[in-house]
Amino acid sequence: MTDLTEPIAPAARDARPSSPFAELLELERLDENTFRGHCHAGAPMRAFGGHVAAQALVAAGRTCEDRRPVHSLHGYFLLPGTPTRPIDYVVERLREGVSYTTRRVTAVQKRNEIFSLTVSLKHAEPGPDRHREMPPLPGPESLPDAVAGAPEEVRRAVAATGGFRDLDVRFVPPEAPGVPPAAPGLLQHFVWMRTASRLPDGDPLLHAAALTYLSDLTLASTAGLDEQPNFFQRTEPPTLLMASLDHAMWFHRPFRADEWLLFAQRSPSSSDGRGLAHGEFYDRDGRLVASAVQEALIRRQS
């Protein structure tokens, strides 16, 4: 696994553009604890939740003077954001501990709180190291690009959002070798993903924010796979109304979001108009680098 302080070696990566994805995470600093950003649409006239969460994380991290890495975040989506208006991120400095730092971020648009995020950051320290093994699935090189190979209607919808333009996403077919056996009541989905352009070296916060963005692409839809395919693979109009309700992540080990990561997703439950999904990110060395959990609103469209 490549350390964030080391350059990316493979020649194929050197040919990729400098960093269009990093531009999505740029914020204007209004004062010591307030930042302003713009988020692209995820659905028509609704800001993409993963983009809002990623920018809120950047705002929190930029108030941590000693640049401690983030180890967890917990967010609630309160109101849909509007992609045509700026979003202000107001940071509260809750704790300045020796090992841990805590921030609360409120995303405000048109005087309404649309998203709330609590972030915990800490210094790295030695300790026992174990993790669940990555399933032995086909690598991304053998799989087609999900965006380029999507149906024309999906490609038009992606273009209309103004975002999702710098992603590398590859879906593992459910019949591929190494896919774990299906269990009753459990839905599962395996996706390789990374940013399509290289992110800056030496800034773990940007990589954590990029992974936060990536984690919201397919996690909620995993909870509805028994009703409809993922957005990128859909050939028919959606039958479900889906929206993220909350989102939590834990960052276990160093990683780069511009290198291939396997997102192993499972949904153990759907009821009461809500679906729950768990996700694990593994790097190419099989290390578990991050985990995510999300609950989403799921309703059949009338």
XYZ file of C-alpha atoms in Angstrom:
302
model
C 0.000 0.000 0.000
C 1.278 3.449 -0.910
C 1.853 5.903 1.935
C 0.381 9.372 1.526
C 3.831 10.934 1.773
C 5.208 8.829 -1.098
C 4.813 9.641 -4.798
C 2.616 7.413 -6.957
C 5.010 5.277 -8.955
C 3.146 3.476 -11.786
C 3.661 5.163 -15.130
C -0.002 4.697 -16.022
C -0.978 6.972 -13.155
C 1.503 9.667 -14.214
C -0.432 10.078 -17.447
C -3.641 10.975 -15.634
C -4.698 14.635 -15.203
C -3.424 16.595 -12.205
C -6.483 16.861 -9.957
C -9.952 17.788 -11.180
C -11.480 15.837 -8.296
C -9.631 17.921 -5.701
C -11.420 20.976 -7.102
C -14.712 19.486 -5.854
C -13.359 19.689 -2.297
C -12.101 23.273 -2.423
C -13.594 25.671 0.140
C -13.421 29.421 0.621
C -12.488 30.372 4.171
C -14.783 33.153 5.393
C -13.388 33.389 8.922
C -11.591 31.218 11.468
C -14.431 28.691 11.735
C -16.604 29.259 8.642
C -16.095 27.959 5.116
C -18.092 28.201 1.892
C -18.436 25.661 -0.867
C -20.600 24.635 -3.827
C -21.925 21.107 -4.367
C -23.092 19.509 -7.579
C -26.418 17.734 -7.984
C -26.944 14.069 -7.177
C -30.582 14.073 -8.247
C -32.368 16.831 -10.157
C -32.215 20.036 -8.093
C -30.743 18.240 -5.066
C -27.130 18.506 -3.970
C -25.265 15.195 -3.834
C -25.091 14.204 -0.163
C -21.650 12.651 -0.453
C -20.310 15.943 -1.785
C -21.840 17.881 1.118
C -20.416 15.417 3.661
C -16.970 15.518 2.023
C -16.817 19.319 2.103
C -18.019 19.359 5.732
C -15.174 16.980 6.619
C -12.643 19.244 4.897
C -13.982 22.218 6.876
C -13.595 20.315 10.149
C -10.074 19.170 9.345
C -8.899 22.626 8.289
C -9.531 23.903 11.835
C -7.228 21.255 13.314
C -3.894 23.061 13.393
C -1.682 19.995 13.871
C -3.326 18.181 10.909
C -4.358 15.071 12.829
C -5.922 12.402 10.591
C -9.654 11.851 10.884
C -10.639 8.490 12.370
C -14.446 8.736 12.391
C -17.400 10.838 11.298
C -21.129 10.723 11.952
C -23.551 12.795 9.892
C -27.267 13.451 9.479
C -28.885 14.732 6.301
C -31.535 17.168 7.513
C -32.801 18.878 4.361
C -31.997 18.533 0.663
C -29.403 21.028 -0.516
C -29.745 23.131 -3.661
C -26.843 22.775 -6.132
C -27.337 26.307 -7.501
C -26.584 28.038 -4.175
C -23.458 28.117 -1.965
C -23.306 26.159 1.291
C -21.685 27.590 4.419
C -19.945 25.189 6.808
C -19.827 26.443 10.393
C -17.329 24.571 12.588
C -17.593 24.250 16.375
C -14.373 23.306 18.180
C -15.694 20.868 20.771
C -12.468 19.324 22.051
C -8.703 19.849 21.852
C -7.308 16.752 23.574
C -3.784 15.407 23.755
C -4.702 12.484 21.490
C -8.179 13.287 20.178
C -9.771 16.359 18.621
C -13.536 16.736 18.055
C -15.387 19.053 15.698
C -19.040 19.632 14.896
C -19.927 21.066 11.485
C -23.272 22.529 10.481
C -23.938 23.006 6.776
C -26.210 26.000 6.227
C -27.967 27.045 3.048
C -30.503 29.876 2.815
C -30.439 30.078 6.649
C -31.505 26.423 6.903
C -29.386 23.683 8.465
C -29.212 20.998 5.793
C -26.514 18.688 7.221
C -24.847 18.075 10.568
C -21.506 16.302 10.983
C -19.463 15.313 14.019
C -15.820 14.494 13.289
C -13.159 12.942 15.516
C -9.448 13.210 14.673
C -6.463 11.651 16.442
C -2.730 11.091 16.340
C -1.565 7.698 15.092
C -0.293 5.300 17.737
C 1.072 1.720 17.819
C -1.176 -1.168 18.826
C -2.545 -4.595 17.790
C -3.439 -4.860 14.113
C -5.997 -7.285 12.703
C -8.811 -7.055 10.173
C -11.282 -9.093 8.194
C -9.871 -10.526 4.971
C -10.884 -9.110 1.619
C -12.912 -11.520 -0.554
C -10.852 -12.930 -3.465
C -12.641 -11.065 -6.247
C -11.517 -10.165 -9.775
C -9.390 -7.022 -9.957
C -10.650 -3.796 -11.531
C -8.503 -4.165 -14.658
C -10.700 -7.051 -15.837
C -13.965 -5.128 -15.380
C -15.614 -2.477 -17.584
C -15.855 1.166 -16.573
C -19.314 1.683 -15.045
C -19.788 5.261 -16.226
C -18.475 4.829 -19.773
C -20.399 1.569 -20.164
C -23.642 2.822 -18.644
C -26.826 3.102 -20.729
C -27.079 6.335 -22.716
C -29.902 7.622 -20.523
C -27.722 7.156 -17.422
C -24.787 8.929 -19.072
C -27.066 11.869 -19.896
C -28.323 11.939 -16.304
C -24.739 11.913 -14.992
C -23.821 14.804 -17.286
C -26.889 16.758 -16.157
C -25.779 16.662 -12.506
C -22.617 18.636 -13.269
C -20.649 16.120 -11.177
C -19.518 12.482 -11.103
C -17.116 13.497 -13.883
C -13.869 12.341 -12.341
C -14.631 8.837 -11.107
C -13.337 5.375 -11.905
C -15.998 2.812 -10.931
C -16.053 -0.919 -11.802
C -18.849 -3.272 -10.649
C -18.026 -6.883 -9.795
C -20.685 -9.147 -11.383
C -22.622 -11.200 -8.807
C -21.626 -14.400 -10.622
C -17.886 -13.565 -10.591
C -15.506 -16.039 -8.953
C -14.801 -15.278 -5.309
C -18.125 -13.553 -4.607
C -19.275 -14.805 -1.184
C -22.364 -17.056 -1.204
C -25.653 -15.246 -0.801
C -27.318 -15.453 2.602
C -31.087 -15.282 3.167
C -32.227 -11.690 3.637
C -28.764 -10.245 2.962
C -28.108 -8.168 -0.158
C -24.513 -7.647 -1.268
C -22.686 -5.547 -3.812
C -18.963 -5.284 -4.642
C -17.510 -2.285 -6.456
C -13.967 -1.152 -7.247
C -13.645 2.626 -7.162
C -11.157 5.492 -7.064
C -10.922 9.092 -8.192
C -9.969 9.244 -11.854
C -7.332 11.921 -11.260
C -4.487 11.962 -8.804
C -5.024 13.724 -5.477
C -2.315 15.792 -3.751
C 0.382 13.979 -1.790
C 0.828 14.679 1.910
C -2.802 15.643 2.625
C -4.635 12.665 4.202
C -7.673 14.874 4.871
C -8.387 15.250 1.146
C -8.155 11.486 0.660
C -10.546 10.910 3.583
C -12.951 13.471 2.117
C -12.703 11.870 -1.313
C -13.492 8.470 0.199
C -16.469 9.992 2.012
C -17.725 11.220 -1.369
C -17.133 7.818 -2.980
C -18.851 5.965 -0.147
C -22.163 7.690 -0.916
C -22.237 6.635 -4.576
C -23.554 3.085 -4.128
C -24.079 2.356 -0.426
C -27.715 3.458 -0.075
C -28.723 1.764 -3.315
C -27.389 -1.544 -1.966
C -30.355 -1.607 0.421
C -32.742 -1.515 -2.539
C -31.065 -3.972 -4.903
C -33.901 -6.476 -4.468
C -36.213 -3.851 -6.018
C -34.038 -2.059 -8.601
C -30.438 -1.962 -9.905
C -27.873 0.643 -8.941
C -28.187 4.019 -10.683
C -25.173 3.381 -12.939
C -26.602 0.028 -14.097
C -30.275 0.962 -14.421
C -31.978 0.542 -17.797
C -35.546 1.222 -16.602
C -37.036 4.189 -14.703
C -36.574 3.921 -10.931
C -39.319 2.284 -8.897
C -38.007 3.489 -5.541
C -37.595 6.896 -3.954
C -34.282 6.763 -2.067
C -32.442 9.384 -0.014
C -29.638 9.179 2.542
C -30.787 9.748 6.116
C -27.482 9.425 7.953
C -23.919 8.373 7.254
C -21.063 7.153 9.450
C -17.477 6.224 8.608
C -14.427 4.900 10.434
C -10.935 5.217 8.950
C -8.733 2.341 10.080
C -5.478 2.561 8.110
C -3.699 4.952 5.709
C -4.879 4.819 2.082
C -5.081 6.791 -1.118
C -8.498 7.490 -2.616
C -6.872 7.831 -6.060
C -5.766 4.176 -5.979
C -8.135 1.249 -6.441
C -10.247 0.352 -3.411
C -12.778 -2.466 -3.209
C -16.056 -1.363 -1.611
C -17.685 -4.519 -0.201
C -21.287 -3.589 0.624
C -24.007 -5.557 2.394
C -27.551 -4.702 3.442
C -28.919 -6.834 6.307
C -32.267 -5.066 6.754
C -35.023 -3.028 5.114
C -38.256 -2.083 6.905
C -40.402 0.860 7.960
C -39.431 2.813 4.849
C -35.732 2.572 5.752
C -32.856 0.430 4.536
C -29.531 -0.210 6.281
C -26.262 -0.866 4.460
C -22.724 -1.623 5.668
C -19.593 -1.128 3.579
C -15.913 -2.022 3.892
C -13.108 -0.483 1.832
C -10.070 -2.654 1.032
C -6.899 -1.591 -0.772
C -5.110 -3.695 -3.387
C -3.025 -5.345 -0.636
C -6.224 -6.608 0.991
C -6.049 -4.263 3.973
C -9.294 -3.006 5.459
C -8.777 0.765 5.342
C -12.243 2.139 6.176
C -15.802 1.139 7.071
C -19.099 2.898 6.377
C -22.684 2.504 7.540
C -25.664 4.308 6.075
C -29.410 4.319 6.561
C -31.529 5.446 3.638
C -35.134 6.324 3.081
C -36.717 3.722 0.773
C -40.232 4.163 -0.593
C -41.959 2.759 -3.625
C -42.824 5.481 -6.091
C -46.535 5.893 -6.733
